[in-house]
mmCIF file of C-alpha atoms in Angstrom:
data_model
loop_
_atom_site.group_PDB
_atom_site.id
_atom_site.type_symbol
_atom_site.label_atom_id
_atom_site.label_comp_id
_atom_site.label_asym_id
_atom_site.label_seq_id
_atom_site.Cartn_x
_atom_site.Cartn_y
_atom_site.Cartn_z
ATOM 1 C CA UNK A 1115 38.621 198.341 98.076
ATOM 2 C CA UNK A 1116 41.683 198.649 95.895
ATOM 3 C CA UNK A 1117 44.732 196.554 96.726
ATOM 4 C CA UNK A 1118 46.943 199.653 96.725
ATOM 5 C CA UNK A 1119 45.356 202.950 97.738
ATOM 6 C CA UNK A 1120 46.957 206.321 97.235
ATOM 7 C CA UNK A 1121 45.770 209.544 98.803
ATOM 8 C CA UNK A 1122 45.140 212.180 97.718
ATOM 9 C CA UNK A 1123 44.274 211.506 94.066
ATOM 10 C CA UNK A 1124 44.952 215.083 93.093
ATOM 11 C CA UNK A 1125 46.725 217.890 94.891
ATOM 12 C CA UNK A 1126 47.736 221.418 94.067
ATOM 13 C CA UNK A 1127 50.274 222.976 96.383
ATOM 14 C CA UNK A 1128 52.427 226.066 96.485
ATOM 15 C CA UNK A 1129 56.171 226.281 96.084
ATOM 16 C CA UNK A 1130 57.935 225.811 99.398
ATOM 17 C CA UNK A 1131 55.133 223.918 101.090
ATOM 18 C CA UNK A 1132 55.636 220.516 102.680
ATOM 19 C CA UNK A 1133 53.369 217.836 101.332
ATOM 20 C CA UNK A 1134 52.866 214.156 102.086
ATOM 21 C CA UNK A 1135 51.528 211.530 99.726
ATOM 22 C CA UNK A 1136 50.224 208.389 101.341
ATOM 23 C CA UNK A 1137 50.071 204.808 100.195
ATOM 24 C CA UNK A 1138 48.472 201.833 101.886
ATOM 25 C CA UNK A 1139 48.150 198.262 100.676
ATOM 26 C CA UNK A 1140 46.149 195.186 101.516
ATOM 27 C CA UNK A 1141 48.304 192.773 99.499
ATOM 28 C CA UNK A 1142 50.413 191.771 102.480
ATOM 29 C CA UNK A 1143 53.531 192.528 100.457
ATOM 30 C CA UNK A 1144 56.790 193.385 102.150
ATOM 31 C CA UNK A 1145 58.152 195.533 99.343
ATOM 32 C CA UNK A 1146 56.868 198.986 98.455
ATOM 33 C CA UNK A 1147 58.006 201.594 95.960
ATOM 34 C CA UNK A 1148 57.437 205.187 94.980
ATOM 35 C CA UNK A 1149 57.764 206.213 91.334
ATOM 36 C CA UNK A 1150 57.129 209.444 89.531
ATOM 37 C CA UNK A 1151 55.889 209.600 85.967
ATOM 38 C CA UNK A 1152 56.777 212.411 83.596
ATOM 39 C CA UNK A 1153 55.815 212.575 79.918
ATOM 40 C CA UNK A 1154 58.421 210.892 77.758
ATOM 41 C CA UNK A 1155 60.464 209.731 80.735
ATOM 42 C CA UNK A 1156 58.330 206.835 81.850
ATOM 43 C CA UNK A 1157 58.388 205.983 85.531
ATOM 44 C CA UNK A 1158 61.451 206.693 87.625
ATOM 45 C CA UNK A 1159 62.123 205.206 91.018
ATOM 46 C CA UNK A 1160 62.238 207.643 93.931
ATOM 47 C CA UNK A 1161 62.490 205.367 96.987
ATOM 48 C CA UNK A 1162 61.864 201.757 97.797
ATOM 49 C CA UNK A 1163 61.475 199.719 100.943
ATOM 50 C CA UNK A 1164 61.970 195.970 101.270
ATOM 51 C CA UNK A 1165 60.620 195.896 104.808
ATOM 52 C CA UNK A 1166 59.770 198.309 107.596
ATOM 53 C CA UNK A 1167 63.402 198.793 108.599
ATOM 54 C CA UNK A 1168 64.884 198.759 105.109
ATOM 55 C CA UNK A 1169 64.522 201.960 103.080
ATOM 56 C CA UNK A 1170 66.597 202.765 100.038
ATOM 57 C CA UNK A 1171 67.070 205.637 97.650
ATOM 58 C CA UNK A 1172 66.133 205.229 94.037
ATOM 59 C CA UNK A 1173 67.488 207.097 91.055
ATOM 60 C CA UNK A 1174 65.812 210.451 91.795
ATOM 61 C CA UNK A 1175 65.528 210.759 95.589
ATOM 62 C CA UNK A 1176 66.772 214.356 95.964
ATOM 63 C CA UNK A 1177 64.054 216.580 97.393
ATOM 64 C CA UNK A 1178 62.031 213.641 98.681
ATOM 65 C CA UNK A 1179 61.845 211.604 101.869
ATOM 66 C CA UNK A 1180 59.826 208.571 102.862
ATOM 67 C CA UNK A 1181 58.448 206.873 105.925
ATOM 68 C CA UNK A 1182 57.461 203.218 106.257
ATOM 69 C CA UNK A 1183 55.045 203.368 109.165
ATOM 70 C CA UNK A 1184 54.000 199.729 108.925
ATOM 71 C CA UNK A 1185 54.171 196.879 106.475
ATOM 72 C CA UNK A 1186 51.061 198.256 104.820
ATOM 73 C CA UNK A 1187 51.906 201.976 104.756
ATOM 74 C CA UNK A 1188 54.562 203.890 102.859
ATOM 75 C CA UNK A 1189 54.455 207.688 102.684
ATOM 76 C CA UNK A 1190 56.337 210.039 100.405
ATOM 77 C CA UNK A 1191 57.102 213.593 101.513
ATOM 78 C CA UNK A 1192 58.228 216.632 99.613
ATOM 79 C CA UNK A 1193 59.913 218.755 102.257
ATOM 80 C CA UNK A 1194 59.805 221.960 100.248
ATOM 81 C CA UNK A 1195 57.893 221.507 97.025
ATOM 82 C CA UNK A 1196 59.196 223.029 93.801
ATOM 83 C CA UNK A 1197 57.485 223.304 90.397
ATOM 84 C CA UNK A 1198 59.613 220.631 88.724
ATOM 85 C CA UNK A 1199 58.175 218.123 91.172
ATOM 86 C CA UNK A 1200 54.892 218.481 89.347
ATOM 87 C CA UNK A 1201 54.219 214.937 88.172
ATOM 88 C CA UNK A 1202 52.094 211.844 88.536
ATOM 89 C CA UNK A 1203 53.254 209.761 91.482
ATOM 90 C CA UNK A 1204 52.702 206.035 91.786
ATOM 91 C CA UNK A 1205 53.034 203.717 94.705
ATOM 92 C CA UNK A 1206 53.599 200.041 93.988
ATOM 93 C CA UNK A 1207 54.038 196.846 95.966
ATOM 94 C CA UNK A 1208 55.582 193.482 95.287
ATOM 95 C CA UNK A 1209 56.087 190.220 97.070
ATOM 96 C CA UNK A 1210 59.490 188.936 98.132
ATOM 97 C CA UNK A 1211 61.325 187.781 95.049
ATOM 98 C CA UNK A 1212 59.641 187.756 91.672
ATOM 99 C CA UNK A 1213 56.214 186.228 91.770
ATOM 100 C CA UNK A 1214 55.442 184.007 88.854
ATOM 101 C CA UNK A 1215 51.921 185.347 88.818
ATOM 102 C CA UNK A 1216 52.502 189.080 88.696
ATOM 103 C CA UNK A 1217 55.147 191.745 88.967
ATOM 104 C CA UNK A 1218 54.130 194.909 90.733
ATOM 105 C CA UNK A 1219 50.711 196.021 91.909
ATOM 106 C CA UNK A 1220 50.254 199.735 91.321
ATOM 107 C CA UNK A 1221 48.041 202.298 92.946
ATOM 108 C CA UNK A 1222 45.952 204.639 90.820
ATOM 109 C CA UNK A 1223 48.399 207.495 91.220
ATOM 110 C CA UNK A 1224 48.498 210.952 92.775
ATOM 111 C CA UNK A 1225 48.612 213.891 90.406
ATOM 112 C CA UNK A 1226 50.624 216.622 92.109
ATOM 113 C CA UNK A 1227 50.865 220.166 90.815
ATOM 114 C CA UNK A 1228 53.275 222.614 92.403
ATOM 115 C CA UNK A 1229 52.529 226.245 91.559
ATOM 116 C CA UNK B 1299 72.945 199.528 85.048
ATOM 117 C CA UNK B 1300 69.821 198.301 83.349
ATOM 118 C CA UNK B 1301 67.921 200.519 80.924
ATOM 119 C CA UNK B 1302 64.952 200.346 78.581
ATOM 120 C CA UNK B 1303 64.308 202.183 75.340
ATOM 121 C CA UNK B 1304 60.963 202.485 73.639
ATOM 122 C CA UNK B 1305 61.814 204.150 70.312
ATOM 123 C CA UNK B 1306 58.270 205.155 69.391
ATOM 124 C CA UNK B 1307 56.698 207.914 71.477
ATOM 125 C CA UNK B 1308 53.386 207.849 69.603
ATOM 126 C CA UNK B 1309 51.781 205.300 67.316
ATOM 127 C CA UNK B 1310 48.495 205.725 65.492
ATOM 128 C CA UNK B 1311 46.762 202.609 64.245
ATOM 129 C CA UNK B 1312 43.389 201.951 62.654
ATOM 130 C CA UNK B 1313 40.907 199.806 64.498
ATOM 131 C CA UNK B 1314 41.256 196.224 63.337
ATOM 132 C CA UNK B 1315 44.835 196.688 62.179
ATOM 133 C CA UNK B 1316 47.802 194.990 63.779
ATOM 134 C CA UNK B 1317 49.993 196.696 66.356
ATOM 135 C CA UNK B 1318 53.633 196.249 67.266
ATOM 136 C CA UNK B 1319 55.385 198.232 69.992
ATOM 137 C CA UNK B 1320 59.132 198.108 70.211
ATOM 138 C CA UNK B 1321 61.200 197.683 73.339
ATOM 139 C CA UNK B 1322 64.970 197.364 73.623
ATOM 140 C CA UNK B 1323 66.715 196.747 76.886
ATOM 141 C CA UNK B 1324 70.213 196.873 78.221
ATOM 142 C CA UNK B 1325 71.213 194.365 80.879
ATOM 143 C CA UNK B 1326 74.222 192.157 81.417
ATOM 144 C CA UNK B 1327 72.333 188.882 81.679
ATOM 145 C CA UNK B 1328 68.850 187.614 80.957
ATOM 146 C CA UNK B 1329 66.499 190.048 82.616
ATOM 147 C CA UNK B 1330 62.919 189.761 83.710
ATOM 148 C CA UNK B 1331 60.801 191.686 81.201
ATOM 149 C CA UNK B 1332 57.363 193.189 81.527
ATOM 150 C CA UNK B 1333 54.783 195.124 79.556
ATOM 151 C CA UNK B 1334 52.328 197.359 81.382
ATOM 152 C CA UNK B 1335 49.392 199.348 80.050
ATOM 153 C CA UNK B 1336 48.100 202.612 81.452
ATOM 154 C CA UNK B 1337 44.642 203.692 80.401
ATOM 155 C CA UNK B 1338 43.786 207.382 80.759
ATOM 156 C CA UNK B 1339 43.506 208.365 84.408
ATOM 157 C CA UNK B 1340 44.385 204.900 85.581
ATOM 158 C CA UNK B 1341 47.286 203.122 87.192
ATOM 159 C CA UNK B 1342 49.424 200.547 85.453
ATOM 160 C CA UNK B 1343 48.142 197.094 84.659
ATOM 161 C CA UNK B 1344 50.410 194.169 83.883
ATOM 162 C CA UNK B 1345 49.869 192.819 80.353
ATOM 163 C CA UNK B 1346 52.472 190.083 80.338
ATOM 164 C CA UNK B 1347 55.891 189.118 81.605
ATOM 165 C CA UNK B 1348 58.865 187.025 80.608
ATOM 166 C CA UNK B 1349 61.015 185.277 83.174
ATOM 167 C CA UNK B 1350 62.393 182.286 81.283
ATOM 168 C CA UNK B 1351 61.406 179.485 78.920
ATOM 169 C CA UNK B 1352 59.325 179.986 75.796
ATOM 170 C CA UNK B 1353 60.339 183.264 74.216
ATOM 171 C CA UNK B 1354 56.836 183.973 72.915
ATOM 172 C CA UNK B 1355 54.701 185.094 75.815
ATOM 173 C CA UNK B 1356 50.938 185.410 75.823
ATOM 174 C CA UNK B 1357 49.263 188.051 77.916
ATOM 175 C CA UNK B 1358 45.890 189.486 78.668
ATOM 176 C CA UNK B 1359 43.652 191.368 76.228
ATOM 177 C CA UNK B 1360 45.009 189.417 73.244
ATOM 178 C CA UNK B 1361 48.567 190.755 73.517
ATOM 179 C CA UNK B 1362 51.741 188.765 73.038
ATOM 180 C CA UNK B 1363 55.421 189.597 73.190
ATOM 181 C CA UNK B 1364 58.547 187.946 71.901
ATOM 182 C CA UNK B 1365 61.883 187.933 73.692
ATOM 183 C CA UNK B 1366 64.850 188.028 71.319
ATOM 184 C CA UNK B 1367 68.092 187.763 73.190
ATOM 185 C CA UNK B 1368 70.258 188.449 70.128
ATOM 186 C CA UNK B 1369 68.487 191.768 69.563
ATOM 187 C CA UNK B 1370 67.950 192.661 73.242
ATOM 188 C CA UNK B 1371 64.323 193.203 72.364
ATOM 189 C CA UNK B 1372 60.939 192.404 73.826
ATOM 190 C CA UNK B 1373 58.383 193.689 71.336
ATOM 191 C CA UNK B 1374 54.680 193.702 72.069
ATOM 192 C CA UNK B 1375 52.132 192.719 69.415
ATOM 193 C CA UNK B 1376 48.426 192.466 68.904
ATOM 194 C CA UNK B 1377 46.905 191.093 65.683
ATOM 195 C CA UNK B 1378 43.777 193.259 65.660
ATOM 196 C CA UNK B 1379 43.470 196.435 67.690
ATOM 197 C CA UNK B 1380 40.261 197.533 69.374
ATOM 198 C CA UNK B 1381 39.365 201.127 70.224
ATOM 199 C CA UNK B 1382 39.750 200.224 73.906
ATOM 200 C CA UNK B 1383 43.452 199.545 73.323
ATOM 201 C CA UNK B 1384 44.122 203.277 73.133
ATOM 202 C CA UNK B 1385 46.453 203.817 76.074
ATOM 203 C CA UNK B 1386 50.078 204.273 77.010
ATOM 204 C CA UNK B 1387 52.263 201.200 77.082
ATOM 205 C CA UNK B 1388 55.384 200.748 79.146
ATOM 206 C CA UNK B 1389 58.097 198.173 78.808
ATOM 207 C CA UNK B 1390 60.073 197.426 81.960
ATOM 208 C CA UNK B 1391 63.078 195.371 82.932
ATOM 209 C CA UNK B 1392 63.909 193.889 86.301
ATOM 210 C CA UNK B 1393 67.067 192.270 87.548
ATOM 211 C CA UNK B 1394 66.500 188.700 88.724
ATOM 212 C CA UNK B 1395 68.400 189.419 91.924
ATOM 213 C CA UNK B 1396 66.192 192.279 93.028
ATOM 214 C CA UNK B 1397 62.728 193.681 92.685
ATOM 215 C CA UNK B 1398 63.418 197.082 91.203
ATOM 216 C CA UNK B 1399 61.847 197.755 87.843
ATOM 217 C CA UNK B 1400 63.295 200.128 85.286
ATOM 218 C CA UNK B 1401 60.772 201.522 82.835
ATOM 219 C CA UNK B 1402 61.018 202.784 79.310
ATOM 220 C CA UNK B 1403 59.643 206.174 78.348
ATOM 221 C CA UNK B 1404 56.357 204.749 77.144
ATOM 222 C CA UNK B 1405 54.531 204.585 73.815
ATOM 223 C CA UNK B 1406 51.175 206.256 73.465
ATOM 224 C CA UNK B 1407 48.819 204.398 71.150
ATOM 225 C CA UNK B 1408 45.981 206.178 69.389
ATOM 226 C CA UNK B 1409 43.313 204.113 67.652
ATOM 227 C CA UNK B 1410 41.508 205.567 64.637
ATOM 228 C CA UNK B 1411 37.965 204.431 63.874
#
């Protein structure tokens, strides 16, 4: 099994619908992140969580919410999806502080299309 | 605030030729620097990182990068490109005091036979 698992892998939804993207990890990391990737813009941080009770907004949090259900689970919700939220979404995890062995561990991504 | 610029959106290189991808960052002190690669349909894989010490960093898949403080750059290089190196490459910067990464816009590399 992958260290960081995102579900679904692909999703098409209609404008105005609520949708949840899920992320679970087996790394045992405290810190989890949601990024979105758009062509030419790289990855931009939506929300991040340093532990179950610590959730923070990133640079583009408007229109999104998150839930940290457990150390291993971090979900991203679009309350009312709009077409410009069409993107590739990545979940990532990291250990406390900067590990000398690796930075982030990424999931394989969720490709979301809002029509 | 920290930022990363990758000036080249696309680069086309012949198989066997050398490759250099540019990355410039903006940060008030010495940052932590990373290069990630994203193959088609895949997540991001860490190629290499710089935290401190030797400014020439070796990574996986034959890649290396050089940190130049005076130029605020962290360019990625590979002496001889293989067809499997066709992918998108992202430079990222992290502040030592926190874990948030800021990514550049990415450079897509195409490899010609």
